Coordinates of C-alpha atoms and ligand atoms in Angstrom, one line a residue:
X1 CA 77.4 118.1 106.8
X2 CA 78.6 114.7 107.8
X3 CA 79.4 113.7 104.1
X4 CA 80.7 115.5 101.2
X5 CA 81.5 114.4 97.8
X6 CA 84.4 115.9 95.8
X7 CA 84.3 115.4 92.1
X8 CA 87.9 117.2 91.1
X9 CA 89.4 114.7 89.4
X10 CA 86.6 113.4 87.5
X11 CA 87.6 116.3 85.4
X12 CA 87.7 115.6 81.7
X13 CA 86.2 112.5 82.1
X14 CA 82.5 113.7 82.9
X15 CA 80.9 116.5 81.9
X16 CA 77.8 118.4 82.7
X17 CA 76.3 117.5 79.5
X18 CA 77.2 114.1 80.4
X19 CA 74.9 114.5 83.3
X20 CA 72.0 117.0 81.6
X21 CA 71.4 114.5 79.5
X22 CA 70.8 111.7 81.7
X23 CA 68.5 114.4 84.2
X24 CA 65.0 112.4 83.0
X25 CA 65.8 109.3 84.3
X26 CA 67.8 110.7 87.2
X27 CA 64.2 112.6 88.2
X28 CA 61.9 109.1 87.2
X29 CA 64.6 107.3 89.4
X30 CA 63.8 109.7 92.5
X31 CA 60.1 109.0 91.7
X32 CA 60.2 105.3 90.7
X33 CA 62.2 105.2 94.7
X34 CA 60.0 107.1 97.0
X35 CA 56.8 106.2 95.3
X36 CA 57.7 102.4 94.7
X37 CA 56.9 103.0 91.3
X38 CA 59.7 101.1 89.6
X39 CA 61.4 97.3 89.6
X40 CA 61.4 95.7 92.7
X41 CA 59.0 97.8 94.4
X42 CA 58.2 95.1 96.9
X43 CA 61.7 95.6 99.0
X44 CA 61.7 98.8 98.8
X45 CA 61.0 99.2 102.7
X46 CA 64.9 100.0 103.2
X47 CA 63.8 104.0 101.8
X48 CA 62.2 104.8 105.0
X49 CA 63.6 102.3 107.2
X50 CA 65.4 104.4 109.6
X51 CA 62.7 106.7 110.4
X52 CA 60.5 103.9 110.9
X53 CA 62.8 102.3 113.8
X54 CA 60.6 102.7 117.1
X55 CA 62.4 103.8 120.2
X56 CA 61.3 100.7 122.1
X57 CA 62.9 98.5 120.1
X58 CA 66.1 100.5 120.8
X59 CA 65.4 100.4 124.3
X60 CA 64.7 96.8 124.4
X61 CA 67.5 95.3 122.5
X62 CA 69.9 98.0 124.6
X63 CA 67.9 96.1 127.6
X64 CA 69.1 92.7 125.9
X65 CA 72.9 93.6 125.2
X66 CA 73.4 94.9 129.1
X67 CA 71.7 91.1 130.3
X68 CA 74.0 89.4 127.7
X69 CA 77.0 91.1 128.6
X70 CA 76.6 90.2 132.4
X71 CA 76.1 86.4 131.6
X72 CA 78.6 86.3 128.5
X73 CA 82.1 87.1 127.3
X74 CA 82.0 86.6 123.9
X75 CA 79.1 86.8 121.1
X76 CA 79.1 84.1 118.3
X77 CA 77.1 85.6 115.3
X78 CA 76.1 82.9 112.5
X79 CA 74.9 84.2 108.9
X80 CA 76.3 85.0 105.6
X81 CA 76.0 87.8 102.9
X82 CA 73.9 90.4 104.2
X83 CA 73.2 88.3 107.2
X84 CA 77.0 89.0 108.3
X85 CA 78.8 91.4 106.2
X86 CA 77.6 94.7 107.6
X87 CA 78.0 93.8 111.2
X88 CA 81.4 92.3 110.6
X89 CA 81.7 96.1 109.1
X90 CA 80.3 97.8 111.9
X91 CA 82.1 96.2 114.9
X92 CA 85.5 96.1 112.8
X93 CA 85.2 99.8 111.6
X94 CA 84.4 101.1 114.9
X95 CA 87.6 99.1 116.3
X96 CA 87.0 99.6 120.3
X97 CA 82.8 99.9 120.0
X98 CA 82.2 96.2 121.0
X99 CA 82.3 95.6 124.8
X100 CA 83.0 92.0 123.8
X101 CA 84.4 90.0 121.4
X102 CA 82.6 88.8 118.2
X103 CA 83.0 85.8 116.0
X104 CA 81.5 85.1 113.0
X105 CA 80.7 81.5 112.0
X106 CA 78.4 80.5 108.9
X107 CA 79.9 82.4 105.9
X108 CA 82.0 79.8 105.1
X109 CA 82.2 75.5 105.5
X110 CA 85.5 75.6 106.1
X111 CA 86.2 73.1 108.5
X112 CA 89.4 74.3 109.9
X113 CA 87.9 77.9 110.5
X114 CA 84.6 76.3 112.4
X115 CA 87.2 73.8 114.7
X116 CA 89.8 76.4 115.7
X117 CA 87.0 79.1 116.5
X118 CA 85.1 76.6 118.6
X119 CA 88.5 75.6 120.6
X120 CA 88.8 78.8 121.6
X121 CA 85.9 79.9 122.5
X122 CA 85.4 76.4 124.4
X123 CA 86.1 78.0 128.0
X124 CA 84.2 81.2 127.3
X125 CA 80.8 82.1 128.3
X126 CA 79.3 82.4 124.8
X127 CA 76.0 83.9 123.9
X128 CA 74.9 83.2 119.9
X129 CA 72.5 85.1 117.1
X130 CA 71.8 83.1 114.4
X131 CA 70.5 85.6 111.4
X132 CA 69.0 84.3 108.2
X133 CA 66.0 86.1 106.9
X134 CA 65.1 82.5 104.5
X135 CA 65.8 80.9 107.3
X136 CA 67.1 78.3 104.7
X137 CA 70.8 79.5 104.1
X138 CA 72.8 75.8 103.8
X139 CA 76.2 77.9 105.5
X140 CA 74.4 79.0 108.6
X141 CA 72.1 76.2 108.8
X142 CA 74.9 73.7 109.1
X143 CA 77.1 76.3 111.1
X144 CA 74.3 76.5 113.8
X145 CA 73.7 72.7 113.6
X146 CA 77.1 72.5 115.4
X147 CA 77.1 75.4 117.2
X148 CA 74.1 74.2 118.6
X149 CA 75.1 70.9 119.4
X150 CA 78.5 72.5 121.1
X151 CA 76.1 75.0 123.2
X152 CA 74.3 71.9 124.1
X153 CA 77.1 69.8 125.3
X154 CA 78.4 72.8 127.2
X155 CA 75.6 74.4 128.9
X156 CA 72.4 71.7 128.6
X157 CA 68.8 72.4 127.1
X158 CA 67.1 74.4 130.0
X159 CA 70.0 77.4 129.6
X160 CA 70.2 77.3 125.9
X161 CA 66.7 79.5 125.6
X162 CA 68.9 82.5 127.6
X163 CA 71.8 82.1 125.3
X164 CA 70.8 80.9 121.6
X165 CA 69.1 84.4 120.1
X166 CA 67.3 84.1 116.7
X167 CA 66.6 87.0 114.2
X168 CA 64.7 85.3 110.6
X169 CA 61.2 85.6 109.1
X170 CA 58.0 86.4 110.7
X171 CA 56.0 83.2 108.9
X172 CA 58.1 81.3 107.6
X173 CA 61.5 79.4 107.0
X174 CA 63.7 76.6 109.1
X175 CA 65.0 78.8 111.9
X176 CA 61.6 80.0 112.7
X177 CA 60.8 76.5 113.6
X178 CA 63.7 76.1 115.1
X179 CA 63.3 79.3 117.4
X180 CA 59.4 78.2 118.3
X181 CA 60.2 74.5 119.0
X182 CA 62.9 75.7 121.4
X183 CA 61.4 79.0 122.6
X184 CA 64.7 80.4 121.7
X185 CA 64.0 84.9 121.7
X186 CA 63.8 85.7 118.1
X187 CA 63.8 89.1 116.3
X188 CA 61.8 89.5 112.9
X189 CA 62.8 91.2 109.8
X190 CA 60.8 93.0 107.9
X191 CA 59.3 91.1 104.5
X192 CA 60.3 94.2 102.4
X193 CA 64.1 94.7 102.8
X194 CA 66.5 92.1 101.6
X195 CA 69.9 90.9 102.8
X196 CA 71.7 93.3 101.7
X197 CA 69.8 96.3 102.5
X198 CA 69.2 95.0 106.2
X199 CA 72.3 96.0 108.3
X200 CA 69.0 98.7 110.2
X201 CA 66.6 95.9 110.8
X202 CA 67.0 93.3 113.5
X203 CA 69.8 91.8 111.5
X204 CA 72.3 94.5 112.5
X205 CA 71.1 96.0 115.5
X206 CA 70.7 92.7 117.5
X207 CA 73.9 91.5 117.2
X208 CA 75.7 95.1 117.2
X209 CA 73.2 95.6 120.4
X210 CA 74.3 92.7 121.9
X211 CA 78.2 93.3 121.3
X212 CA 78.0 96.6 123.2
X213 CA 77.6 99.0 119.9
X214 CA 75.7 102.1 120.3
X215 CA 72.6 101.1 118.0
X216 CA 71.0 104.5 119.3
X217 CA 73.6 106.7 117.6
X218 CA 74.2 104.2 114.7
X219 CA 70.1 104.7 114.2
X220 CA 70.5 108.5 114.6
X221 CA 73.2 108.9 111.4
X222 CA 71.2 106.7 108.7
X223 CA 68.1 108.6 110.5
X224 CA 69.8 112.1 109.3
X225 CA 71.3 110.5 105.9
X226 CA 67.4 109.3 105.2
X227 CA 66.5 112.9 105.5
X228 CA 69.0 114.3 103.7
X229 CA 69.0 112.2 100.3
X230 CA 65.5 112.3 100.3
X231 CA 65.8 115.8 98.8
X232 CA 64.6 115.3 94.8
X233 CA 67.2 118.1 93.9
X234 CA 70.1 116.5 92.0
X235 CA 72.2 119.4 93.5
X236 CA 71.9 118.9 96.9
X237 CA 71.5 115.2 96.5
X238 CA 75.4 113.5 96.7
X239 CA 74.3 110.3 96.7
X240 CA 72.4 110.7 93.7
X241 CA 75.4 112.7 92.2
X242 CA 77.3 109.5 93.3
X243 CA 75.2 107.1 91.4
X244 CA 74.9 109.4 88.3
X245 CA 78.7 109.8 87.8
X246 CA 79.6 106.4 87.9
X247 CA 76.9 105.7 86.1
X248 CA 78.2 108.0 83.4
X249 CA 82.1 106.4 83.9
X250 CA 80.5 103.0 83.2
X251 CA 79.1 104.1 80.3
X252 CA 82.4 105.5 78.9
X253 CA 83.9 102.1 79.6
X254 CA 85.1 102.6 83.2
X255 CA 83.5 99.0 83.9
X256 CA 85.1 98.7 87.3
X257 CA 85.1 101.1 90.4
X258 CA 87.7 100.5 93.0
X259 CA 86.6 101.7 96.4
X260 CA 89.6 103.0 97.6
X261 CA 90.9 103.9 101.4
X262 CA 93.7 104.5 103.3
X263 CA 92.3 103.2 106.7
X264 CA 92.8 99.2 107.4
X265 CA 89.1 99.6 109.5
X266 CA 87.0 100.3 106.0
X267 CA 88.3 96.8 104.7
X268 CA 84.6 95.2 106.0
X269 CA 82.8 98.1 105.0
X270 CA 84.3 97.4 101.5
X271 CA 83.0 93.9 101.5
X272 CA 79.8 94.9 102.8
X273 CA 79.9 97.5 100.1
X274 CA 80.5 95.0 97.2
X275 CA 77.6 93.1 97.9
X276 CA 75.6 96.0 98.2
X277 CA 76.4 97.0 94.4
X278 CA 77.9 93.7 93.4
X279 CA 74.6 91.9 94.0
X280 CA 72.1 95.0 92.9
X281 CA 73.7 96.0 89.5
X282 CA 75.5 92.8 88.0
X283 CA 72.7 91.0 86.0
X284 CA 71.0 91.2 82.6
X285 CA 74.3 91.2 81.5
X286 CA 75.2 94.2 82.8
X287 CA 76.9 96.2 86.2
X288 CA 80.1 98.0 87.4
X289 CA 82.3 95.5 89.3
X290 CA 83.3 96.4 92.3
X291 CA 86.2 96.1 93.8
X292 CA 88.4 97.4 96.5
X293 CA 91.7 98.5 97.6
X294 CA 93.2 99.9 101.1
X295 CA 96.2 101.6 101.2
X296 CA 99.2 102.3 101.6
X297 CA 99.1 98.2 101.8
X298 CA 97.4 97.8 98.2
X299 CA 99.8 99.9 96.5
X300 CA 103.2 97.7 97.0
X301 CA 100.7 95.2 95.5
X302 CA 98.0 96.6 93.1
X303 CA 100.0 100.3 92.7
X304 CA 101.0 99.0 89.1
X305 CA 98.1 97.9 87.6
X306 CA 95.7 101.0 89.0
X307 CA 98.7 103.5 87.9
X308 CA 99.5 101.7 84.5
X309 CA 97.1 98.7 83.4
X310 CA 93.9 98.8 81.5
X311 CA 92.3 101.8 81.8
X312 CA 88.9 100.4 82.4
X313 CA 88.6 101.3 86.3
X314 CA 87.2 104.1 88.1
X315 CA 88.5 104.7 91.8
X316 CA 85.9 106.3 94.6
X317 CA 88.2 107.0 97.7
X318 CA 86.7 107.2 101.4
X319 CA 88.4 109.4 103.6
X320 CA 88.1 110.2 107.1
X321 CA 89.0 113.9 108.0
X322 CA 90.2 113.1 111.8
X323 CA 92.1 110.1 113.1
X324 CA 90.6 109.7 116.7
X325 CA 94.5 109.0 118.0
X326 CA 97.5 110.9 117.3
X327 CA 100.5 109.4 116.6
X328 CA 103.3 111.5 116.2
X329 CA 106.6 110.5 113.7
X330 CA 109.8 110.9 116.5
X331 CA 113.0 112.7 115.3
X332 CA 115.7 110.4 115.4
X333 CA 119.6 112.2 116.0
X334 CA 121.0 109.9 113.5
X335 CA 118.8 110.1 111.1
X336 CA 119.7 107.2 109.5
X337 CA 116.5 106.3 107.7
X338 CA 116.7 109.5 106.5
X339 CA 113.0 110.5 107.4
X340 CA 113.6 113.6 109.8
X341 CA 111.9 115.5 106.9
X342 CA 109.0 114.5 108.6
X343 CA 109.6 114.7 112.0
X344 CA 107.3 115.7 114.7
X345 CA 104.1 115.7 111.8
X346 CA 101.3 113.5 112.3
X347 CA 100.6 109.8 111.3
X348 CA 97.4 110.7 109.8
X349 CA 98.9 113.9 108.2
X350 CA 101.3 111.7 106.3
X351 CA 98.5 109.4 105.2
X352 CA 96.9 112.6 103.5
X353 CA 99.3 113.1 101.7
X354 CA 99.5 109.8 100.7
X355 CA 96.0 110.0 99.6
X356 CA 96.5 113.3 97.5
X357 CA 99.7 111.9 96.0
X358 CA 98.0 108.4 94.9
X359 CA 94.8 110.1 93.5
X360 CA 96.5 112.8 91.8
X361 CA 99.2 110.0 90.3
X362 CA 96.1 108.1 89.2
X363 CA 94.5 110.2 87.8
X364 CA 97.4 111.6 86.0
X365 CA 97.3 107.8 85.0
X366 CA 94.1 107.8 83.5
X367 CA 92.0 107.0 86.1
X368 CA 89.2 109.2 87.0
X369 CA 88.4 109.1 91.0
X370 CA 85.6 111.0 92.9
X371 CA 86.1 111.4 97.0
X372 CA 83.5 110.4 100.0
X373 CA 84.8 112.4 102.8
X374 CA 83.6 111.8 106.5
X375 CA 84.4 113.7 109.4
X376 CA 85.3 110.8 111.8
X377 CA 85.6 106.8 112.1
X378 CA 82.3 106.7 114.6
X379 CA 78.9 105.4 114.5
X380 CA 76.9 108.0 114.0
X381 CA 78.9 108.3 110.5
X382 CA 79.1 105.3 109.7
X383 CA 74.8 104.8 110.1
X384 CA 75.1 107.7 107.8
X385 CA 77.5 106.3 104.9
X386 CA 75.4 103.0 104.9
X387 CA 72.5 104.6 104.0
X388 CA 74.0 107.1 101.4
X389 CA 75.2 104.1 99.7
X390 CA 72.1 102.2 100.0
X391 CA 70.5 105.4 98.3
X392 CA 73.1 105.3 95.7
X393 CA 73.0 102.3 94.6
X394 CA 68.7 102.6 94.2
X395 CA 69.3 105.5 91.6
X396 CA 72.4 103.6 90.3
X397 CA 70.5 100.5 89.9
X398 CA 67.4 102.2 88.1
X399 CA 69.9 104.5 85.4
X400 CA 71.1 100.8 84.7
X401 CA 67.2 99.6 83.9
X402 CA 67.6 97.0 86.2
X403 CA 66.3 95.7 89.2
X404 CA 68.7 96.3 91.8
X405 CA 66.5 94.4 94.3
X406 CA 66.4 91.1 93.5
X407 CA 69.3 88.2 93.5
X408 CA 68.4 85.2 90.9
X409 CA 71.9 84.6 90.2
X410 CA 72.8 83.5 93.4
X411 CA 70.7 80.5 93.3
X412 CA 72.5 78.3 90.3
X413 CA 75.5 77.4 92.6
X414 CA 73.1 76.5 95.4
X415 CA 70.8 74.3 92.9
X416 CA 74.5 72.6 91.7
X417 CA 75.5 71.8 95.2
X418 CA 72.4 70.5 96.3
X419 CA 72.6 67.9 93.9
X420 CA 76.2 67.1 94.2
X421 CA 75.1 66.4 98.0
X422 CA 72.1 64.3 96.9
X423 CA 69.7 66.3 98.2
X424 CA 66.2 64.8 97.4
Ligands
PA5_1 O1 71.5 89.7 99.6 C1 71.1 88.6 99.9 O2 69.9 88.4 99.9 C2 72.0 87.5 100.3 O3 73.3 87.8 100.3 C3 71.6 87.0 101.7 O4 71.9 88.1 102.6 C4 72.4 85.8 102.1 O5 72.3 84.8 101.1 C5 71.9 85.3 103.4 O6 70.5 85.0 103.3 P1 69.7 84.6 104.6 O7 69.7 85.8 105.5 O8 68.3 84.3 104.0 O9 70.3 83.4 105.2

């Protein structure tokens, strides 16, 4: 099993009768998902998504990424939200899976960030994917304004069409003008998964293709997790299990979930992670905020509040059973740090026990904490936690009675700015 669950220390804090009684909607959930039954049944094309990935489209954008790579030494990938968070994820997480660099531009308008990264890309050879599924997004629409005028400057129209990539909508939106006008290669994705839920479509495995990731593996663990928390059997389900115990915490007043580790990698996978339930779960006045921590760093700086603040948090740790180095602590003759105690263990081994002695404190401080292990930091594991949390947050969203597809809330800053720019 790639992923296991570990509810210990939810002890006292959940019980099975906490869970019998929500079984119903747990079961209506499952149906409401893989019948497209329930809220938001139109982007509900994530559920079988992985399965539904055709080889040749592997082939083809593995194709693309070995031309790229011979013509390019860096990739510049422009989008925001779920047009940039899980590939930031991917490549970060996997540290050494990129065969060349990758900068993001268009998730902020921060001038400063867009100047410097253009300086010092200026004497690369660059190849750029612009994602946005609206095709309208005002951060990467004015990021690849200038990016495209910079490409322009430095390589002229003719070669732009071999090194300006495109992945949007199939009918409609800016960039699909853009991208025909120019005959610029452009990827599609699909009408019925949104941002969020899009890190399998075209939107993650172009870019990560192009970097140099192995899309074929990454493919191969969501492929495995689709099969596995398909299963209707709230036993053998653990993302189901996931989304009903939190669901249960929230209830009880446990309002926010920390999603804790102890590997600096997962900090992307976090972000990606809190718009995945950030965005699904927080309207109609409801949904658990997410939040996240990585240690040891976080606890010289949040260690107080999680051991001793208000007890309105639940914690979800991810842990990764094998580091893929080892580092080994040195005995020192003099000893005067006074660490020789552990001498000649492992890095990672220390971290572990970090990790039992921080959960074990917390919950000791009142804060009940439930445990994702994975067997290693690689891609086929991490396709595999994407889509466990992707089901998760389906049942999570439906326990909740909302619709953990759609986004309206997004939209007032946007209306607000538009006006403030004079936008007609
Ligand atoms: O979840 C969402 O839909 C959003 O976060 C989008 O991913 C984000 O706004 C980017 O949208 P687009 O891909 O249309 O540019």
């Amino acid at each position: 099993m790639v992923l296991t669950l570990n509810k210990d220390l939810l002890k006292g804090f959940v019980s099975p009768k906490d869970i019998e009684k929500i079984a119903p909607q747990i079961q209506k959930a499952h149906k409401d998902l893989h019948n497209k039954t329930g809220k938001g049944s139109d982007y509900l094309g994530w559920i079988n998504l992985p399965s539904s990935i055709k080889p040749a489209l592997i082939d083809e954008l593995e194709d693309l990424g070995k031309k790229v790579r011979e013509n390019s030494d860096c990739l510049i990938s422009i989008g925001i939200g779920g047009s940039y968070l899980g590939i930031r994820a991917t490549v970060e997480f996997l540290r050494d899976a990129a065969k060349i660099p990758v900068y993001y531009v268009g998730h902020n308008i921060c001038a400063d960030y867009l100047a410097n990264l253009l300086d010092e890309v200026k004497d690369k050879r660059i190849t750029v994917v612009v994602i946005s599924k609206s095709g309208t997004t005002t951060e990467p629409a004015i990021a690849f304004r200038i990016v495209k005028k910079f490409m322009l400057e430095k390589y002229g129209q003719e070669q732009l069409k071999d090194r300006i990539i495109c992945v949007t909508d199939a009918k409609k939106g800016a960039l699909l003008k853009i991208a025909q006008k120019n005959s610029y290669r452009s990827f599609v994705i699909p009408d019925d998964v949104g941002g969020r839920f899009s890190i399998l479509t075209p939107v993650g495995l172009v870019p990560l293709a192009v970097a140099g990731v192995d899309i074929r593996k990454f493919v191969a663990g969501a492929q495995a997790a689709e099969k596995e928390y398909s299963i209707k059997d709230f036993e053998k389900n653990t993302a189901y299990q996931y989304a009903a115990y939190r669901h249960v915490l929230y209830q009880k007043g446990k309002v926010i979930e920390v999603l804790s580790s102890f590997y600096d990698n997962m900090a992307f996978v976090c972000e990606w992670w809190k718009q995945l339930y950030g965005e699904s779960e927080g309207k109609d006045g409801k949904g658990i905020f997410p939040a996240s921590m990585i240690f040891s760093t976080d606890l010289h700086s949040m260690g107080q509040l999680m051991q001793d603040g208000m007890r309105n948090i639940f914690e979800t740790f991810v842990m990764i059973e094998k580091s893929k180095r080892s580092v080994l602590v040195p005995e020192d003759e003099e000893n005067l740090d006074d660490f020789n105690f552990v001498a000649g263990k492992e890095l990672d081994f220390v971290n572990k026990k970090a990790y039992q002695a921080t959960s074990s404190a917390h919950f000791e401080g009142g804060i009940p904490s439930m445990t994702i292990n994975i067997d290693m930091a690689d891609v086929f594991n991490l396709g595999h936690l994407y889509y466990f949390f992707e089901k998760a947050v389906g049942m999570s969203g439906y326990l909740s009675e909302v619709n953990p597809f759609d986004q309206p809330g997004v939209e007032a800053y946007k209306k607000k700015m538009f006006v403030l720019l004079g936008r007609k």
